[in-house]
């Protein structure tokens, strides 16, 4: 996102001669978004990024849609998604539309290949696990509660410290940004924003890999995976600068905004993209009006499918919620607190809940994988 950053060596002037110790030129690459109209970085490689040796058979990853028109409250048990050794194979698309896809993943092993999503930004929320995201731009250590933002086009590799990893991934077909209303005219986060630049972790520890051989980069585009074999290591950057690179924001650094009466979901907003937003519900003090009701009111979400991913703590408005569970409350029918939770919330001083919400402005479709982890009785849960 739009903070200027630089690592390694770069020439004083862009698009000028920049030579290796042996006198040959480094290969300059402009990594730009929306053509030339949005954020970009200038990268300097040891070798040109174009040296393709082999292209394998494409693999179709298009999710099989089970419910194309959803008109029912749903609940999915994300932790029932089976762990798998391989990172890409472990990714199970549960919800999808033309703007985004919501994915559960429980990878057990680090990647021995490289991955690039050519058409979507990825926001990887780390529910369980620690490790390092390796990129040509540098490294990012990650752990519980981190939102790892990987802009489209960035080749990366996940290294996990242990086999116990649980990831909640949002794949966005438009650029993921911090909300515009949090930013001043120069792109700096404003005082009223619930986080600031100090909370955003940038790539560090750039290591230049001068290696030649066979390097498999799995490239995702139009729901297919293309295995490309390159002749040099993708992380051969000698240096780079710009505003397009991977970064991390931890949900634990989100400072909640509270009030005398119930605050609406926009106070929890963390990211925005075309046709959807992402919000963080974090431990916070409850409303302090003497007559306040901390539990949320019933809500007719007329123009938004609401996905809530439960991370940790107790969930004041829901019963029988477990870690890794999703509720999906679609456009068209109201939802609200479960019976008994409104009275129970009165007088409570604080909540420990931790959750991620994805509100999509167009309906989501459920996949066959989603139906396998569905709590099929959820829509009746207000009758209890
Ligand atoms: Fe709602």
Coordinates of N, CA and C in Angstrom, one line a residue, residues 59-172:
X59 N -3.4 -26.2 -14.8 CA -4.3 -27.0 -13.9 C -5.5 -26.1 -13.6
X60 N -6.7 -26.6 -13.8 CA -7.9 -25.8 -13.6 C -8.3 -25.8 -12.2
X61 N -8.4 -24.6 -11.6 CA -8.7 -24.4 -10.2 C -10.1 -23.9 -10.0
X62 N -10.9 -23.8 -11.0 CA -12.2 -23.2 -10.9 C -13.0 -23.9 -9.9
X63 N -13.5 -23.2 -8.9 CA -14.3 -23.9 -7.8 C -15.6 -24.4 -8.4
X64 N -16.0 -25.6 -7.9 CA -17.3 -26.1 -8.3 C -18.4 -25.5 -7.5
X65 N -19.3 -24.8 -8.1 CA -20.3 -24.1 -7.4 C -21.5 -25.0 -7.0
X66 N -21.8 -25.1 -5.8 CA -22.9 -25.9 -5.3 C -24.2 -25.1 -5.2
X67 N -24.1 -23.9 -4.7 CA -25.2 -23.0 -4.5 C -24.9 -21.7 -5.2
X68 N -25.5 -21.5 -6.3 CA -25.2 -20.3 -7.1 C -26.1 -19.1 -6.6
X69 N -27.3 -19.4 -6.1 CA -28.2 -18.3 -5.6 C -28.5 -18.7 -4.2
X70 N -27.8 -18.0 -3.3 CA -28.0 -18.3 -1.8 C -29.0 -17.4 -1.2
X71 N -30.0 -17.9 -0.6 CA -31.0 -17.1 0.1 C -31.3 -17.8 1.5
X72 N -30.2 -18.0 2.2 CA -30.4 -18.7 3.5 C -29.1 -18.4 4.3
X73 N -29.4 -18.2 5.6 CA -28.2 -18.0 6.5 C -27.5 -19.3 6.6
X74 N -26.1 -19.2 6.5 CA -25.3 -20.4 6.5 C -24.2 -20.3 7.5
X75 N -23.7 -21.5 7.9 CA -22.5 -21.5 8.8 C -21.6 -22.6 8.3
X76 N -20.3 -22.3 8.2 CA -19.3 -23.3 7.7 C -18.3 -23.4 8.8
X77 N -17.9 -24.7 9.0 CA -16.9 -25.0 10.0 C -15.5 -25.1 9.4
X78 N -14.8 -23.9 9.4 CA -13.5 -23.9 8.6 C -12.5 -24.8 9.1
X79 N -12.5 -25.1 10.4 CA -11.4 -26.0 10.9 C -11.7 -27.5 10.5
X80 N -12.9 -27.8 9.9 CA -13.1 -29.1 9.3 C -12.5 -29.3 8.0
X81 N -11.9 -28.2 7.4 CA -11.1 -28.3 6.2 C -9.9 -29.1 6.5
X82 N -9.7 -30.2 5.8 CA -8.6 -31.1 6.1 C -7.2 -30.5 5.8
X83 N -6.2 -30.7 6.7 CA -4.9 -30.2 6.4 C -4.3 -31.0 5.3
X84 N -3.4 -30.3 4.5 CA -2.7 -31.0 3.4 C -1.3 -30.6 3.4
X85 N -0.4 -31.4 3.0 CA 1.0 -31.0 3.0 C 1.3 -29.8 2.1
X86 N 0.8 -29.8 0.9 CA 1.1 -28.8 -0.1 C 0.3 -27.5 0.1
X87 N 1.0 -26.3 0.0 CA 0.3 -25.1 0.3 C -0.8 -24.8 -0.7
X88 N -0.5 -24.9 -2.0 CA -1.6 -24.6 -3.0 C -2.7 -25.6 -3.0
X89 N -2.4 -26.9 -2.8 CA -3.4 -27.9 -2.7 C -4.3 -27.8 -1.5
X90 N -3.7 -27.2 -0.4 CA -4.4 -27.1 0.8 C -5.5 -26.0 0.8
X91 N -5.4 -25.1 -0.2 CA -6.4 -24.0 -0.3 C -7.7 -24.4 -0.9
X92 N -8.7 -24.3 0.0 CA -10.1 -24.8 -0.4 C -11.0 -23.5 -0.5
X93 N -11.5 -23.3 -1.7 CA -12.3 -22.1 -1.9 C -13.7 -22.4 -1.4
X94 N -14.2 -21.6 -0.5 CA -15.5 -21.9 0.1 C -16.6 -21.0 -0.5
X95 N -16.3 -19.7 -0.7 CA -17.2 -18.7 -1.2 C -16.6 -18.0 -2.4
X96 N -17.4 -17.6 -3.3 CA -16.8 -17.0 -4.5 C -17.8 -16.1 -5.2
X97 N -17.3 -15.0 -5.7 CA -18.1 -14.2 -6.7 C -17.1 -13.5 -7.6
X98 N -17.6 -12.5 -8.4 CA -16.7 -11.9 -9.4 C -15.7 -11.0 -8.8
X99 N -15.9 -10.6 -7.5 CA -15.0 -9.7 -6.8 C -14.0 -10.3 -5.9
X100 N -14.3 -11.4 -5.3 CA -13.4 -12.0 -4.4 C -13.7 -13.5 -4.2
X101 N -12.8 -14.2 -3.5 CA -13.0 -15.6 -3.1 C -12.5 -15.7 -1.7
X102 N -13.2 -16.5 -0.9 CA -12.9 -16.8 0.5 C -12.4 -18.2 0.6
X103 N -11.2 -18.4 1.2 CA -10.5 -19.7 1.1 C -10.1 -20.1 2.5
X104 N -10.2 -21.4 2.8 CA -9.6 -21.9 4.0 C -8.4 -22.7 3.6
X105 N -7.4 -22.7 4.4 CA -6.2 -23.5 4.1 C -5.5 -24.0 5.4
X106 N -5.1 -25.2 5.4 CA -4.3 -25.7 6.5 C -3.1 -26.5 6.0
X107 N -2.1 -25.7 5.5 CA -0.9 -26.4 4.9 C 0.0 -26.9 6.0
X108 N 0.6 -28.0 5.7 CA 1.5 -28.6 6.7 C 3.0 -28.4 6.4
X109 N 3.3 -28.2 5.1 CA 4.7 -28.1 4.7 C 5.0 -26.7 4.0
X110 N 6.2 -26.3 4.2 CA 6.7 -25.1 3.5 C 6.8 -25.4 2.0
X111 N 6.7 -24.3 1.2 CA 6.7 -24.4 -0.3 C 8.2 -24.7 -0.8
X112 N 8.3 -25.6 -1.7 CA 9.6 -25.8 -2.4 C 9.6 -25.2 -3.7
X113 N 8.4 -24.7 -4.2 CA 8.3 -23.9 -5.4 C 8.0 -22.5 -5.1
X114 N 7.7 -21.7 -6.1 CA 7.3 -20.3 -5.9 C 5.8 -20.1 -6.4
X115 N 5.2 -19.1 -5.9 CA 3.8 -18.9 -6.3 C 3.6 -17.4 -6.7
X116 N 2.8 -17.2 -7.7 CA 2.4 -15.8 -8.1 C 1.0 -15.8 -8.5
X117 N 0.2 -15.0 -7.9 CA -1.2 -14.8 -8.3 C -1.2 -13.6 -9.2
X118 N -1.4 -13.8 -10.5 CA -1.2 -12.8 -11.5 C -2.5 -11.9 -11.6
X119 N -3.6 -12.3 -11.0 CA -4.8 -11.5 -11.3 C -5.5 -11.1 -10.0
X120 N -5.0 -11.4 -8.8 CA -5.7 -11.1 -7.6 C -4.7 -10.7 -6.5
X121 N -5.0 -9.7 -5.7 CA -4.3 -9.5 -4.5 C -4.7 -10.6 -3.5
X122 N -3.8 -11.0 -2.6 CA -4.2 -12.0 -1.6 C -4.0 -11.4 -0.2
X123 N -5.0 -11.6 0.6 CA -4.8 -11.2 2.0 C -4.9 -12.5 2.8
X124 N -3.8 -12.8 3.4 CA -3.7 -14.1 4.1 C -3.8 -13.8 5.6
X125 N -4.9 -14.2 6.3 CA -5.0 -14.0 7.7 C -4.5 -15.2 8.4
X126 N -3.5 -15.1 9.3 CA -2.9 -16.2 10.0 C -3.6 -16.5 11.3
X127 N -4.4 -17.5 11.3 CA -5.2 -17.9 12.5 C -4.3 -18.7 13.4
X128 N -3.5 -19.7 12.8 CA -2.6 -20.5 13.6 C -1.3 -20.6 12.7
X129 N -0.2 -20.6 13.4 CA 1.1 -20.9 12.7 C 2.0 -19.7 12.7
X130 N 3.3 -20.0 12.5 CA 4.3 -18.9 12.4 C 5.2 -19.3 11.2
X131 N 5.9 -18.3 10.8 CA 6.8 -18.6 9.7 C 7.4 -17.3 9.0
X132 N 7.8 -17.5 7.8 CA 8.4 -16.3 7.1 C 7.9 -16.3 5.7
X133 N 7.4 -15.2 5.2 CA 7.1 -15.0 3.8 C 8.3 -14.5 3.1
X134 N 8.8 -15.3 2.1 CA 10.0 -15.0 1.4 C 9.5 -14.4 0.0
X135 N 10.2 -13.2 -0.3 CA 9.9 -12.6 -1.6 C 11.2 -12.0 -2.1
X136 N 11.2 -11.5 -3.4 CA 12.4 -10.8 -3.8 C 12.6 -9.4 -3.2
X137 N 11.5 -8.9 -2.6 CA 11.4 -7.6 -2.0 C 12.0 -7.7 -0.6
X138 N 12.2 -8.9 0.0 CA 12.7 -9.0 1.3 C 11.8 -10.0 2.1
X139 N 12.0 -10.2 3.4 CA 11.3 -11.2 4.1 C 10.3 -10.5 5.1
X140 N 9.2 -11.3 5.4 CA 8.3 -10.8 6.4 C 8.0 -12.0 7.4
X141 N 8.3 -11.8 8.6 CA 8.0 -12.8 9.6 C 6.5 -12.7 10.0
X142 N 5.8 -13.8 10.1 CA 4.4 -13.7 10.4 C 4.0 -14.7 11.6
X143 N 2.9 -14.3 12.1 CA 2.4 -15.2 13.3 C 0.9 -14.9 13.5
X144 N 0.4 -15.4 14.6 CA -1.0 -15.3 14.9 C -1.6 -13.9 14.8
X145 N -2.6 -13.8 14.0 CA -3.3 -12.5 13.9 C -2.8 -11.6 12.8
X146 N -1.9 -12.0 12.0 CA -1.3 -11.2 11.0 C -2.2 -11.2 9.7
X147 N -2.5 -10.1 9.1 CA -3.0 -10.0 7.8 C -1.8 -9.8 6.9
X148 N -1.5 -10.8 6.1 CA -0.3 -10.6 5.1 C -0.9 -10.2 3.8
X149 N -0.6 -9.0 3.4 CA -1.1 -8.5 2.1 C 0.0 -8.8 1.0
X150 N -0.4 -9.5 0.0 CA 0.5 -9.8 -1.1 C -0.2 -9.3 -2.4
X151 N 0.3 -8.1 -2.9 CA -0.3 -7.6 -4.1 C -0.1 -8.6 -5.3
X152 N -1.0 -8.5 -6.2 CA -1.0 -9.4 -7.4 C 0.4 -9.2 -8.1
X153 N 0.9 -10.3 -8.7 CA 2.1 -10.2 -9.4 C 3.4 -10.4 -8.6
X154 N 3.2 -10.6 -7.3 CA 4.4 -10.7 -6.5 C 4.7 -12.2 -6.2
X155 N 5.9 -12.6 -6.7 CA 6.3 -14.0 -6.5 C 6.7 -14.2 -5.1
X156 N 6.2 -15.3 -4.4 CA 6.4 -15.5 -3.0 C 6.5 -16.9 -2.7
X157 N 6.9 -17.2 -1.4 CA 7.1 -18.5 -0.9 C 6.8 -18.5 0.6
X158 N 5.9 -19.4 1.0 CA 5.6 -19.5 2.4 C 6.5 -20.5 3.1
X159 N 7.2 -20.1 4.1 CA 8.0 -21.0 5.0 C 7.3 -21.1 6.3
X160 N 6.9 -22.3 6.7 CA 6.2 -22.4 8.0 C 7.1 -23.1 9.0
X161 N 7.0 -22.6 10.3 CA 7.9 -23.2 11.3 C 7.5 -24.5 11.8
X162 N 6.1 -24.8 11.7 CA 5.6 -26.1 12.2 C 4.5 -26.6 11.2
X163 N 4.0 -27.8 11.3 CA 3.0 -28.3 10.4 C 1.6 -27.8 10.8
X164 N 1.5 -27.1 11.9 CA 0.2 -26.7 12.4 C -0.2 -25.2 12.0
X165 N -0.8 -25.1 10.8 CA -1.1 -23.8 10.3 C -2.6 -23.8 9.9
X166 N -3.2 -22.7 10.2 CA -4.6 -22.4 9.8 C -4.6 -21.0 9.2
X167 N -5.0 -20.9 7.9 CA -5.1 -19.6 7.2 C -6.5 -19.4 6.7
X168 N -6.9 -18.1 6.7 CA -8.1 -17.6 6.2 C -7.7 -16.6 5.1
X169 N -8.0 -16.9 3.9 CA -7.5 -16.2 2.8 C -8.6 -15.5 2.0
X170 N -8.4 -14.2 1.7 CA -9.3 -13.5 0.8 C -8.5 -13.2 -0.5
X171 N -9.0 -13.7 -1.6 CA -8.4 -13.4 -2.9 C -9.3 -12.3 -3.5
X172 N -8.6 -11.2 -3.8 CA -9.4 -10.0 -4.3 C -9.0 -9.7 -5.8

